[in-house]
XYZ file of C-alpha atoms in Angstrom:
716
model
C -24.356 -13.768 -7.489
C -26.251 -10.412 -7.994
C -26.462 -9.018 -11.420
C -24.386 -9.799 -14.501
C -21.970 -6.782 -14.947
C -20.659 -7.274 -18.544
C -17.743 -4.931 -18.104
C -16.491 -6.541 -14.975
C -13.871 -9.215 -15.252
C -15.151 -12.451 -13.755
C -11.704 -13.751 -14.580
C -8.675 -11.642 -13.944
C -6.859 -12.641 -17.245
C -9.734 -12.110 -19.867
C -9.918 -10.209 -23.099
C -12.756 -7.842 -23.148
C -15.729 -9.083 -25.088
C -16.758 -5.554 -25.810
C -13.434 -4.447 -27.013
C -12.435 -5.886 -30.392
C -8.755 -4.750 -30.056
C -8.031 -7.754 -27.829
C -8.607 -10.081 -30.810
C -5.582 -8.783 -32.460
C -2.364 -10.974 -31.973
C 1.360 -10.070 -32.190
C 4.380 -12.185 -32.768
C 7.520 -9.867 -32.639
C 10.584 -12.025 -31.767
C 12.216 -9.251 -29.706
C 10.548 -9.402 -26.357
C 11.306 -5.691 -25.445
C 9.818 -4.510 -28.723
C 6.871 -6.869 -28.423
C 6.053 -5.482 -24.903
C 6.273 -1.992 -26.160
C 4.041 -2.812 -29.255
C 1.404 -4.539 -27.015
C 1.255 -1.792 -24.362
C 1.022 1.046 -26.789
C -1.613 -0.681 -28.817
C -3.751 -1.560 -25.700
C -3.608 1.913 -24.267
C -4.437 3.568 -27.496
C -7.479 1.275 -28.110
C -8.666 0.548 -24.590
C -7.636 3.364 -22.214
C -10.489 5.659 -20.979
C -8.432 8.722 -21.891
C -5.878 7.815 -24.672
C -2.921 10.129 -24.923
C -1.327 11.547 -27.893
C 2.230 10.277 -28.268
C 3.894 13.559 -29.002
C 6.956 15.616 -27.988
C 5.215 16.777 -24.719
C 4.453 13.232 -23.756
C 8.045 12.232 -24.599
C 9.351 14.962 -22.382
C 7.219 13.897 -19.509
C 8.499 10.252 -19.791
C 11.971 11.486 -19.984
C 11.717 13.378 -16.781
C 9.750 10.775 -14.793
C 12.007 7.938 -15.881
C 15.191 9.590 -14.878
C 13.765 10.686 -11.593
C 12.668 7.126 -10.874
C 16.022 5.462 -11.476
C 18.260 8.264 -9.936
C 15.986 10.304 -7.506
C 18.852 11.408 -5.369
C 20.954 12.472 -8.343
C 23.885 10.419 -7.214
C 24.448 8.299 -10.257
C 24.354 10.268 -13.386
C 26.613 13.144 -14.369
C 25.683 16.316 -16.140
C 27.554 14.977 -19.224
C 25.165 11.886 -19.082
C 22.101 13.993 -18.911
C 23.309 16.063 -21.970
C 23.805 12.775 -23.845
C 20.310 11.600 -22.842
C 18.669 14.923 -23.760
C 19.144 14.046 -27.365
C 16.236 11.610 -26.818
C 13.999 13.873 -24.731
C 11.588 14.640 -27.598
C 12.180 11.404 -29.454
C 10.694 8.743 -27.070
C 7.410 9.080 -28.610
C 8.869 8.393 -32.104
C 10.714 5.370 -30.623
C 7.611 4.079 -29.074
C 5.800 4.266 -32.391
C 8.591 2.266 -34.073
C 9.029 -0.172 -30.996
C 12.512 1.232 -30.600
C 14.148 0.837 -27.119
C 17.328 2.805 -27.840
C 16.773 5.342 -25.202
C 16.300 2.611 -22.502
C 19.326 0.708 -23.705
C 21.572 3.796 -23.461
C 20.307 4.861 -20.110
C 20.281 1.351 -18.698
C 23.913 0.647 -19.468
C 24.938 3.900 -18.250
C 23.029 3.350 -15.036
C 24.602 -0.054 -14.394
C 28.055 1.533 -15.021
C 27.441 4.297 -12.557
C 26.034 2.036 -9.916
C 29.203 0.045 -10.199
C 31.337 3.086 -9.761
C 29.245 4.264 -6.773
C 30.123 1.114 -4.814
C 33.742 2.230 -4.652
C 32.783 5.817 -3.911
C 30.562 5.101 -0.890
C 32.912 2.370 0.463
C 35.966 4.864 0.280
C 33.882 7.696 1.982
C 32.822 5.391 4.792
C 36.402 4.195 5.408
C 37.135 7.633 6.823
C 35.744 9.389 9.908
C 33.040 12.175 9.612
C 33.696 15.388 11.384
C 30.458 16.240 13.068
C 31.871 19.485 14.579
C 31.899 21.266 11.105
C 29.099 23.602 10.618
C 27.281 22.477 7.413
C 23.617 21.913 6.234
C 21.987 19.302 4.094
C 18.931 19.755 1.934
C 16.575 16.880 1.174
C 14.824 18.861 -1.699
C 16.424 16.453 -4.278
C 14.359 17.886 -7.100
C 16.226 21.199 -6.823
C 19.639 19.467 -7.088
C 21.748 19.813 -10.111
C 23.473 16.915 -11.636
C 27.232 16.958 -10.753
C 29.940 17.895 -13.225
C 32.841 15.667 -12.262
C 34.011 12.846 -9.935
C 34.980 15.349 -7.260
C 31.481 16.776 -7.105
C 29.990 13.286 -7.145
C 32.119 12.206 -4.157
C 31.088 15.419 -2.367
C 27.335 14.639 -2.972
C 27.742 11.092 -1.683
C 29.720 12.459 1.427
C 26.889 14.774 2.281
C 24.194 12.104 1.899
C 26.201 9.515 3.652
C 27.010 11.957 6.529
C 23.275 12.788 6.756
C 22.486 9.010 7.112
C 25.259 8.447 9.614
C 24.441 11.331 11.860
C 21.112 9.582 12.907
C 23.182 6.357 13.620
C 25.678 8.410 15.499
C 22.946 10.022 17.717
C 21.394 6.670 18.367
C 24.784 5.151 19.384
C 25.500 7.990 21.726
C 22.101 7.669 23.417
C 22.651 3.911 23.922
C 26.084 4.602 25.253
C 24.624 7.056 27.824
C 21.821 4.633 28.673
C 24.441 2.022 29.509
C 26.317 4.366 31.845
C 23.020 5.371 33.643
C 22.180 1.544 34.077
C 25.715 0.693 35.392
C 26.062 0.527 39.132
C 29.863 0.546 39.181
C 31.835 3.360 40.861
C 32.040 6.593 38.828
C 35.738 5.984 37.757
C 34.801 2.441 36.461
C 31.797 3.880 34.655
C 33.898 6.228 32.739
C 36.056 3.288 31.619
C 32.998 1.541 30.157
C 31.900 4.451 28.179
C 32.675 4.110 24.590
C 35.013 6.768 23.181
C 33.468 9.324 20.613
C 35.859 7.875 18.020
C 34.498 4.349 18.628
C 30.874 5.536 18.509
C 31.465 7.477 15.175
C 32.979 4.378 13.599
C 30.172 2.224 14.639
C 27.796 4.649 13.101
C 29.536 4.585 9.748
C 29.617 0.699 9.942
C 25.866 0.718 10.374
C 25.366 3.122 7.448
C 27.785 0.805 5.152
C 25.745 -2.249 6.337
C 22.514 -0.670 5.183
C 23.938 0.295 1.815
C 25.480 -3.042 1.296
C 22.118 -4.565 1.777
C 20.535 -2.095 -0.657
C 23.194 -2.951 -3.189
C 22.517 -6.567 -2.789
C 18.940 -5.944 -3.859
C 20.079 -3.711 -6.610
C 22.501 -6.356 -7.920
C 19.676 -8.991 -7.912
C 17.630 -6.848 -10.329
C 17.776 -8.021 -13.890
C 17.493 -6.147 -17.071
C 13.739 -7.135 -17.307
C 13.196 -5.434 -13.849
C 14.659 -2.167 -15.014
C 12.675 -2.367 -18.289
C 9.561 -2.662 -16.162
C 10.411 0.612 -14.576
C 10.889 2.239 -18.129
C 7.504 0.767 -19.108
C 5.717 2.162 -16.199
C 7.329 5.625 -16.675
C 5.380 5.447 -19.998
C 1.993 4.078 -18.908
C 1.759 6.253 -15.774
C 1.508 9.247 -18.171
C -2.071 8.106 -18.933
C -3.068 8.276 -15.278
C -1.819 7.290 -11.855
C -3.573 3.795 -11.769
C -2.411 2.555 -15.106
C 0.509 0.002 -14.371
C 2.455 -2.712 -16.061
C 2.836 -5.832 -13.882
C 6.034 -7.902 -14.611
C 5.280 -11.611 -14.045
C 6.379 -11.735 -10.348
C 4.386 -8.376 -9.623
C 1.384 -9.934 -11.262
C 1.586 -12.958 -8.908
C 1.677 -10.613 -5.998
C -1.220 -8.611 -7.132
C -3.274 -11.837 -7.515
C -2.458 -12.802 -3.876
C -3.206 -9.182 -2.539
C -6.639 -9.365 -4.404
C -7.657 -12.808 -3.406
C -6.017 -13.092 0.055
C -4.606 -16.513 -0.697
C -2.019 -18.337 -2.631
C -0.623 -22.035 -2.906
C 2.584 -22.615 -1.035
C 4.036 -23.410 2.487
C 2.769 -20.221 4.259
C 5.980 -18.380 5.203
C 7.219 -14.919 4.495
C 10.705 -14.708 3.349
C 13.372 -12.030 3.046
C 16.911 -11.962 1.636
C 19.712 -10.818 3.790
C 23.079 -10.595 2.033
C 23.094 -13.977 0.166
C 20.810 -15.849 2.470
C 16.945 -16.574 2.215
C 15.605 -16.187 5.771
C 12.126 -16.973 7.173
C 10.680 -13.796 8.479
C 7.182 -14.937 9.434
C 5.232 -18.101 9.610
C 1.684 -17.530 8.457
C -0.923 -18.631 11.085
C -2.916 -21.689 9.875
C -0.662 -22.349 6.840
C 1.085 -25.586 6.077
C 4.433 -24.608 7.755
C 2.549 -23.402 10.870
C 0.693 -26.865 11.133
C 3.845 -28.885 10.456
C 5.578 -26.768 13.322
C 9.145 -27.549 11.922
C 10.044 -24.189 10.223
C 10.917 -21.402 12.554
C 11.444 -17.558 12.235
C 15.181 -16.948 11.650
C 15.720 -20.377 9.895
C 17.982 -19.909 6.756
C 16.853 -21.972 3.790
C 19.882 -23.360 2.034
C 18.419 -25.835 -0.532
C 15.085 -26.701 -2.029
C 13.993 -29.959 -3.557
C 10.817 -31.166 -5.253
C 9.285 -34.368 -4.209
C 9.888 -35.810 -7.778
C 13.537 -34.617 -7.897
C 16.666 -36.483 -6.617
C 18.987 -33.320 -6.374
C 18.190 -30.246 -4.393
C 18.790 -26.793 -5.765
C 21.173 -24.492 -3.836
C 19.372 -21.116 -3.337
C 22.136 -19.362 -1.504
C 22.904 -16.084 -3.499
C 19.792 -16.595 -5.599
C 17.202 -13.795 -6.274
C 14.493 -13.899 -3.631
C 11.841 -14.030 -6.376
C 13.509 -17.020 -8.019
C 13.796 -18.739 -4.707
C 10.099 -18.251 -3.935
C 9.175 -19.803 -7.219
C 10.927 -22.914 -6.148
C 9.418 -23.021 -2.652
C 5.895 -22.229 -3.697
C 3.829 -24.913 -5.754
C 0.404 -26.510 -6.194
C -1.684 -27.685 -3.324
C -1.036 -31.296 -2.350
C 2.579 -31.299 -3.551
C 5.558 -31.645 -1.220
C 8.780 -29.578 -1.097
C 11.896 -30.526 0.934
C 13.878 -27.698 2.437
C 17.411 -27.905 3.753
C 17.669 -25.379 6.601
C 20.252 -23.821 8.712
C 18.418 -23.659 11.941
C 18.687 -20.755 14.376
C 20.952 -22.918 16.567
C 23.427 -23.645 13.661
C 22.306 -27.270 12.958
C 21.553 -28.396 9.370
C 18.150 -30.160 8.975
C 16.040 -31.260 6.041
C 12.103 -30.952 6.429
C 9.267 -31.746 4.288
C 6.192 -29.601 3.984
C 3.141 -30.452 1.922
C 1.908 -27.411 0.162
C -1.696 -26.117 0.571
C -3.927 -23.029 0.095
C -2.608 -20.296 2.364
C -5.127 -17.666 3.477
C -3.699 -14.415 4.486
C -6.015 -13.595 7.412
C -5.133 -9.860 7.572
C -6.716 -9.524 4.108
C -10.259 -10.566 5.280
C -13.060 -8.908 7.111
C -13.155 -9.368 10.879
C -15.842 -8.517 13.393
C -16.437 -7.803 17.090
C -19.229 -7.122 19.520
C -19.105 -4.302 22.092
C -21.557 -3.307 24.886
C -22.498 0.436 25.319
C -25.243 1.722 27.566
C -26.797 -1.704 27.847
C -26.874 -2.186 24.013
C -24.900 -4.489 21.869
C -23.295 -3.156 18.893
C -21.193 -4.756 16.105
C -18.028 -3.525 14.204
C -16.698 -4.996 11.034
C -13.353 -4.096 9.737
C -12.912 -4.479 5.943
C -9.206 -4.138 4.797
C -10.078 -4.419 1.069
C -12.745 -5.651 -1.336
C -11.073 -8.981 -2.115
C -12.198 -11.483 -4.628
C -11.101 -14.646 -6.297
C -11.123 -13.569 -10.001
C -11.211 -17.085 -11.278
C -14.232 -17.996 -9.232
C -16.627 -15.354 -7.798
C -18.288 -18.091 -5.640
C -15.124 -18.642 -3.597
C -14.415 -16.458 -0.712
C -14.941 -12.775 -1.346
C -15.611 -9.653 0.618
C -19.419 -9.501 0.000
C -19.973 -13.068 1.083
C -17.790 -12.620 4.151
C -19.449 -9.283 5.268
C -22.855 -11.003 4.834
C -21.639 -13.955 7.009
C -20.334 -11.551 9.773
C -23.564 -9.551 9.864
C -25.537 -12.722 10.341
C -23.130 -13.790 13.139
C -23.468 -10.382 14.778
C -27.298 -10.450 14.575
C -27.106 -13.830 16.429
C -25.388 -12.024 19.231
C -28.114 -9.380 19.345
C -26.505 -6.590 17.366
C -28.476 -3.346 17.550
C -26.243 -1.140 15.491
C -23.299 -1.722 13.029
C -20.199 0.154 12.389
C -18.426 -0.683 8.992
C -14.721 0.397 9.164
C -13.326 1.130 5.627
C -10.466 3.186 6.868
C -7.276 2.642 4.943
C -9.296 0.411 2.465
C -7.867 1.147 -0.865
C -10.609 -0.606 -2.842
C -10.591 -3.700 -4.971
C -13.455 -5.586 -6.764
C -16.307 -3.426 -8.073
C -18.708 -6.427 -8.070
C -18.229 -7.038 -4.319
C -19.046 -3.488 -3.373
C -22.325 -3.666 -5.419
C -23.207 -6.803 -3.633
C -22.364 -5.247 -0.166
C -24.578 -2.360 -0.815
C -27.331 -4.712 -1.442
C -27.036 -6.162 2.047
C -28.303 -2.784 3.427
C -30.958 -1.769 0.808
C -34.025 -3.587 -0.727
C -33.026 -2.893 -4.312
C -31.926 -0.014 -6.598
C -29.001 1.585 -8.349
C -25.666 1.431 -6.588
C -23.142 3.075 -9.025
C -22.986 4.474 -12.545
C -20.245 3.557 -14.802
C -19.127 5.325 -17.943
C -16.961 4.251 -20.839
C -15.627 6.693 -23.375
C -17.929 6.876 -26.297
C -20.583 4.641 -24.845
C -23.957 5.264 -22.846
C -23.598 5.055 -19.071
C -24.375 1.767 -17.302
C -26.133 1.681 -14.037
C -25.075 -1.134 -11.733
C -28.005 -2.218 -9.514
C -28.651 -4.368 -6.688
C -31.497 -6.628 -7.808
C -32.023 -8.666 -4.744
C -34.881 -7.462 -2.631
C -33.604 -9.160 0.645
C -31.977 -7.005 3.305
C -29.484 -8.569 5.620
C -29.229 -5.450 7.958
C -31.902 -2.764 8.274
C -30.803 -1.317 11.557
C -28.559 1.758 12.331
C -25.397 1.871 10.209
C -22.268 4.018 10.471
C -19.513 4.003 7.794
C -16.055 5.087 8.953
C -13.594 6.462 6.320
C -10.269 8.436 6.162
C -8.141 9.951 3.371
C -6.870 6.453 2.307
C -10.344 5.089 1.756
C -10.410 4.839 -1.980
C -12.285 3.585 -4.965
C -14.672 0.697 -4.029
C -14.720 2.276 -0.371
C -15.937 5.411 -1.952
C -18.475 3.755 -3.957
C -20.106 2.087 -0.771
C -19.812 5.273 1.287
C -21.238 7.405 -1.362
C -24.247 4.975 -2.104
C -25.026 4.800 1.669
C -24.812 8.572 1.843
C -27.045 9.184 -1.254
C -29.601 6.847 0.046
C -29.486 8.318 3.516
C -28.941 4.795 4.673
C -25.872 5.560 6.844
C -23.969 8.309 8.549
C -20.300 8.693 7.228
C -17.758 9.644 9.765
C -14.117 10.394 9.045
C -11.815 12.687 7.169
C -12.972 15.838 5.358
C -13.024 13.636 2.154
C -11.875 10.323 0.961
C -8.988 9.583 -1.401
C -10.814 10.664 -4.519
C -10.354 7.779 -6.915
C -13.352 7.654 -9.169
C -11.965 5.322 -11.927
C -12.218 1.688 -12.809
C -9.353 -0.494 -13.903
C -9.101 -3.876 -15.619
C -6.231 -6.121 -15.880
C -5.323 -7.700 -19.102
C -3.005 -10.770 -19.520
C -0.666 -9.702 -22.309
C 0.127 -13.305 -23.150
C -3.439 -13.674 -24.416
C -2.386 -11.368 -27.389
C 0.748 -13.087 -28.465
C 0.737 -15.640 -31.098
C 3.319 -18.523 -30.882
C 4.917 -16.877 -27.833
C 8.516 -18.125 -27.268
C 9.438 -15.106 -25.180
C 8.205 -16.304 -21.791
C 5.698 -14.572 -19.596
C 4.917 -11.007 -20.898
C 3.202 -10.053 -17.729
C -0.008 -8.014 -17.539
C -1.352 -4.449 -17.907
C -3.678 -2.760 -15.510
C -5.290 0.178 -17.228
C -8.204 2.632 -16.679
C -11.251 1.762 -18.774
C -14.076 3.620 -16.967
C -15.157 6.275 -14.587
C -17.783 5.740 -12.010
C -20.407 8.154 -10.638
C -22.609 8.465 -7.646
C -26.290 7.658 -8.281
C -26.779 11.465 -7.703
C -24.597 12.040 -10.793
C -21.615 13.352 -9.007
C -18.136 11.898 -9.190
C -15.756 10.811 -6.471
C -12.827 11.594 -8.755
C -10.449 14.036 -7.015
C -13.246 15.245 -4.629
C -13.768 11.848 -2.832
C -16.789 11.430 -0.415
C -17.394 14.263 2.094
C -17.955 12.856 5.516
C -21.220 13.748 7.296
C -19.195 14.239 10.512
C -15.667 15.460 9.961
C -13.002 14.378 12.478
C -9.273 15.204 12.298
C -6.762 12.485 11.872
C -2.992 12.251 11.377
C -3.340 12.763 7.511
C -5.458 15.869 7.658
C -2.735 18.124 6.495
C -0.783 15.740 4.371
C -1.089 15.583 0.527
C -1.979 12.042 -0.054
C -5.106 12.109 -2.228
C -5.781 11.493 -5.948
C -5.579 15.219 -6.486
C -2.004 15.118 -5.289
C -0.926 12.422 -7.780
C 0.485 12.976 -11.237
C -1.710 12.912 -14.236
C -4.986 12.283 -12.492
C -8.264 12.334 -14.634
C -10.416 15.411 -14.212
C -13.601 15.484 -12.076
C -16.930 15.790 -13.911
C -20.568 14.742 -13.380
C -23.418 13.227 -15.318
C -27.111 12.966 -14.801
C -28.573 11.398 -11.709
C -30.366 8.105 -11.847
C -33.710 7.693 -10.133
C -33.689 6.227 -6.607
C -35.668 6.255 -3.551
C -34.266 7.381 -0.281
C -34.205 5.001 2.690
C -37.392 5.001 4.551
C -36.773 4.747 8.113
C -37.368 6.459 11.558
C -33.724 7.337 12.157
C -33.171 11.061 12.643
C -29.932 11.587 10.789
C -29.877 15.391 11.070
C -30.307 15.537 14.898
C -27.739 12.753 15.309
C -25.192 14.531 12.949
C -25.676 17.738 14.988
C -24.933 15.948 18.218
C -21.932 14.330 16.942
C -20.462 17.583 15.594
C -20.975 19.094 19.071
C -19.217 16.273 20.743
C -16.396 16.429 18.154
C -15.894 20.148 18.687
C -15.596 19.584 22.458
C -13.391 16.588 22.434
C -10.009 17.273 23.827
C -8.446 14.054 22.229
C -9.488 15.156 18.872
C -8.088 18.672 19.489
C -4.831 17.053 20.393
C -4.983 14.790 17.259
C -5.436 17.949 15.097
C -2.458 19.604 16.757
C -0.456 16.499 16.191
C -1.431 16.418 12.479
C -0.266 19.973 11.981
C 3.023 19.181 13.795
C 3.550 16.066 11.634
C 3.084 18.259 8.406
C 5.673 20.658 9.782
C 8.232 17.932 10.327
C 7.442 16.324 6.889
C 7.822 19.672 5.182
C 11.322 20.361 6.530
C 13.988 20.136 3.985
C 17.147 21.660 5.612
C 19.126 19.646 8.287
C 22.282 20.538 10.095
C 25.230 18.069 9.823
C 26.873 19.665 12.871
C 26.087 17.240 15.774
C 25.519 19.861 18.452
C 23.009 21.729 16.179
C 21.502 18.376 15.092
C 21.101 17.160 18.578
C 19.535 20.445 19.730
C 16.973 20.191 16.925
C 16.217 16.639 17.799
C 15.752 17.487 21.521
C 13.404 20.321 20.352
C 11.418 17.794 18.402
C 11.454 15.342 21.258
C 10.190 18.049 23.709
C 7.468 19.071 21.286
C 6.504 15.475 20.752
C 5.872 14.932 24.518
C 2.764 17.105 24.031
C 1.328 14.273 22.155
C 2.240 11.382 24.370
C -1.381 11.508 25.806
C -2.604 10.341 22.289
C -1.313 6.765 22.960
C -2.580 6.809 26.576
C -6.239 7.508 25.663
C -8.546 4.678 26.465
C -12.341 4.189 26.510
C -14.232 2.096 28.933
C -15.514 -0.103 26.049
C -14.666 -3.807 25.870
C -14.660 -5.569 22.619
C -15.388 -9.396 22.264
C -14.725 -12.006 19.570
C -17.671 -13.982 18.200
C -18.137 -17.624 19.487
C -16.948 -19.105 16.180
C -13.607 -17.238 16.536
C -13.240 -18.211 20.221
C -13.454 -21.835 19.173
C -10.707 -21.137 16.554
C -8.384 -19.494 19.195
C -8.504 -22.608 21.205
C -6.202 -24.166 18.495
C -4.691 -20.945 17.229
C -2.607 -18.774 19.668
C -1.595 -16.405 16.907
C -5.073 -15.644 15.947
C -5.952 -15.098 19.575
C -3.051 -12.635 19.954
C -3.935 -10.768 16.768
C -7.527 -10.419 17.996
C -6.432 -9.228 21.446
C -4.167 -6.570 19.720
C -7.090 -5.439 17.526
C -9.585 -5.267 20.405
C -6.990 -3.266 22.558
C -6.538 -0.978 19.598
C -10.373 -0.429 19.204
C -10.619 0.415 22.899
C -8.220 3.164 22.451
C -9.728 4.525 19.171
C -11.685 7.780 19.707
C -13.149 7.529 16.205
C -14.711 4.087 17.134
C -15.928 5.492 20.293
C -17.737 8.369 18.401
C -19.160 5.890 15.868
C -20.702 4.006 18.795
C -22.052 7.183 20.275
C -23.759 7.906 16.874
C -25.087 4.504 16.767
C -26.555 4.960 20.226
C -28.159 8.296 19.252
C -29.715 6.676 16.211
C -31.219 4.066 18.325
C -32.582 6.735 20.661
C -34.097 8.730 17.708
C -35.556 5.501 16.349
C -37.143 4.683 19.600
C -38.580 8.319 19.973
C -39.865 8.399 16.427
C -41.364 4.922 16.632
C -43.276 6.098 19.739
C -44.642 9.186 18.041
C -45.610 7.086 15.021
C -47.454 4.525 17.205
C -49.383 7.396 18.904
C -50.469 8.837 15.717
C -51.753 5.378 14.547
């Protein structure tokens, strides 16, 4: 393992050795008050930019919390808000005294209003909508006023439900017309098969009600602790967008997302009405190997191998049901299923480590102009926080590069698009695969000297041409990697005008470690910002991101999705650069970048993508919709007509062929799911204009390398 980075958590649940505040323990018997006490203390002592708990802070929490629990303003009345406003400037005082009065009052009122809303929406959807009336609907919910009485509340619900239903109505009419066109019966009989407008309107309302019923099933499953977590997060997110409280179940999901694996049966489940349904069988997992569980099966009961009686999970919260089904590797769980064909069957599955293949790096070779190039897609910088020596992004990337080199790779594309980051240690190690040694990133903690994280391993795994692909959703660790490669002039960065702009480091603290004699159950964990990182040239990626060497338009070009568009981001700043040596090579980056920019400017596909991005922004920015069907239909037809301009985007195809590596071909002989996934990926790559240009750049780099080498040889 390269380096020993004292600030980095080798285990996810660790108290910071350098932060004495984590040695303090708490023992408040009231769990809610204890959680407030823990979180306010940790953030005050450990956050990079602690906030003053004052009236302004209180007002911001007040607004954000109410917006989160009632975003459409269809639960609370104006009278409720007037009552709540007494606490608008007192939340800070309540936090200091660990008082949860504001939450208790709003929570009880919310549950009351949610219960009342069930009757309101059911009554409204019992009656037909008149889609011939001329009326408009605004989706600018922030500008809505809270209603004054039940009549206004019912009208608000009526408009929102009518807006939801008109889309279902339009779909139902389109399906009815399609059925008529497909019918070969005589015209008079065709008319008899056509649904009446009245029946179509009713069908549309039923679909709306079905969706709402499912939403309310989810809402009814939420317990007080779930709502309290929403309140806690309204508080902590005032510090910055990446500070977040994980309730115990959320913490488990975070661990799985970061490591890419978990112990269980290997099935994704969903709750529909009162039933737990198998939504997906994870390829390679225990359920997949046993070949007894099927998508669509309903799990009725769960029994552990050491238990005699099964637990009925019908109507149970999904999270609670999952806890019963998951379990340690090597243990057996018995599931009572209602199969797709209606039969009842008991099956036994031995739990094991389940790896989520979509989390991990994957690679492919591609031939272009007689040269073999490699592409590696890295979805995130994953790591096992309990044991760094287990599978992680750095070790996997190294292994894929070695495999690609065995296939004669002459240039590498590293695709970091949509990679939101992850482990800081893995990105330092990955940079080390491409340079001899040297600084990778600078890290700053408030009130402490900066720390420079270095690659100390002199070995290089890949010294050939390298292209890094990014977009607006490439964030954090992705930005560190792209910035380091750019500063060293080790790679050409292709992608959006700038990356996401997240230049901060978060650590996750298990709150249970700070509680003495805990009898309150799992307290969850807190992810909070402890540091900012800086490029080796001293600049920060915070807000500004990494600017691509070659800018290409994409679907996000005109949409506000970066760090600068979030609430409460930390500011941009810079520090002194650290000494580093530019990569010494014979690649002519300037000429290559100029050629690429010229190709981009002339590329018709990219021009169409840019036009599409502008159109997408126009659609997203729209806030007024007609609830008159003729007007609605005309608007939709105009949209569809305009959308036809962009159909060619999906038709685009290069003449490139991508191939899996030999080790994967062997796996595919036993795993048809993996084979299908790779085929889809390769088909996607073959239609990807950005990948095509990345390969053009690699080809140009190879050409300039050959020319400069020839010149160097002549001089010698």
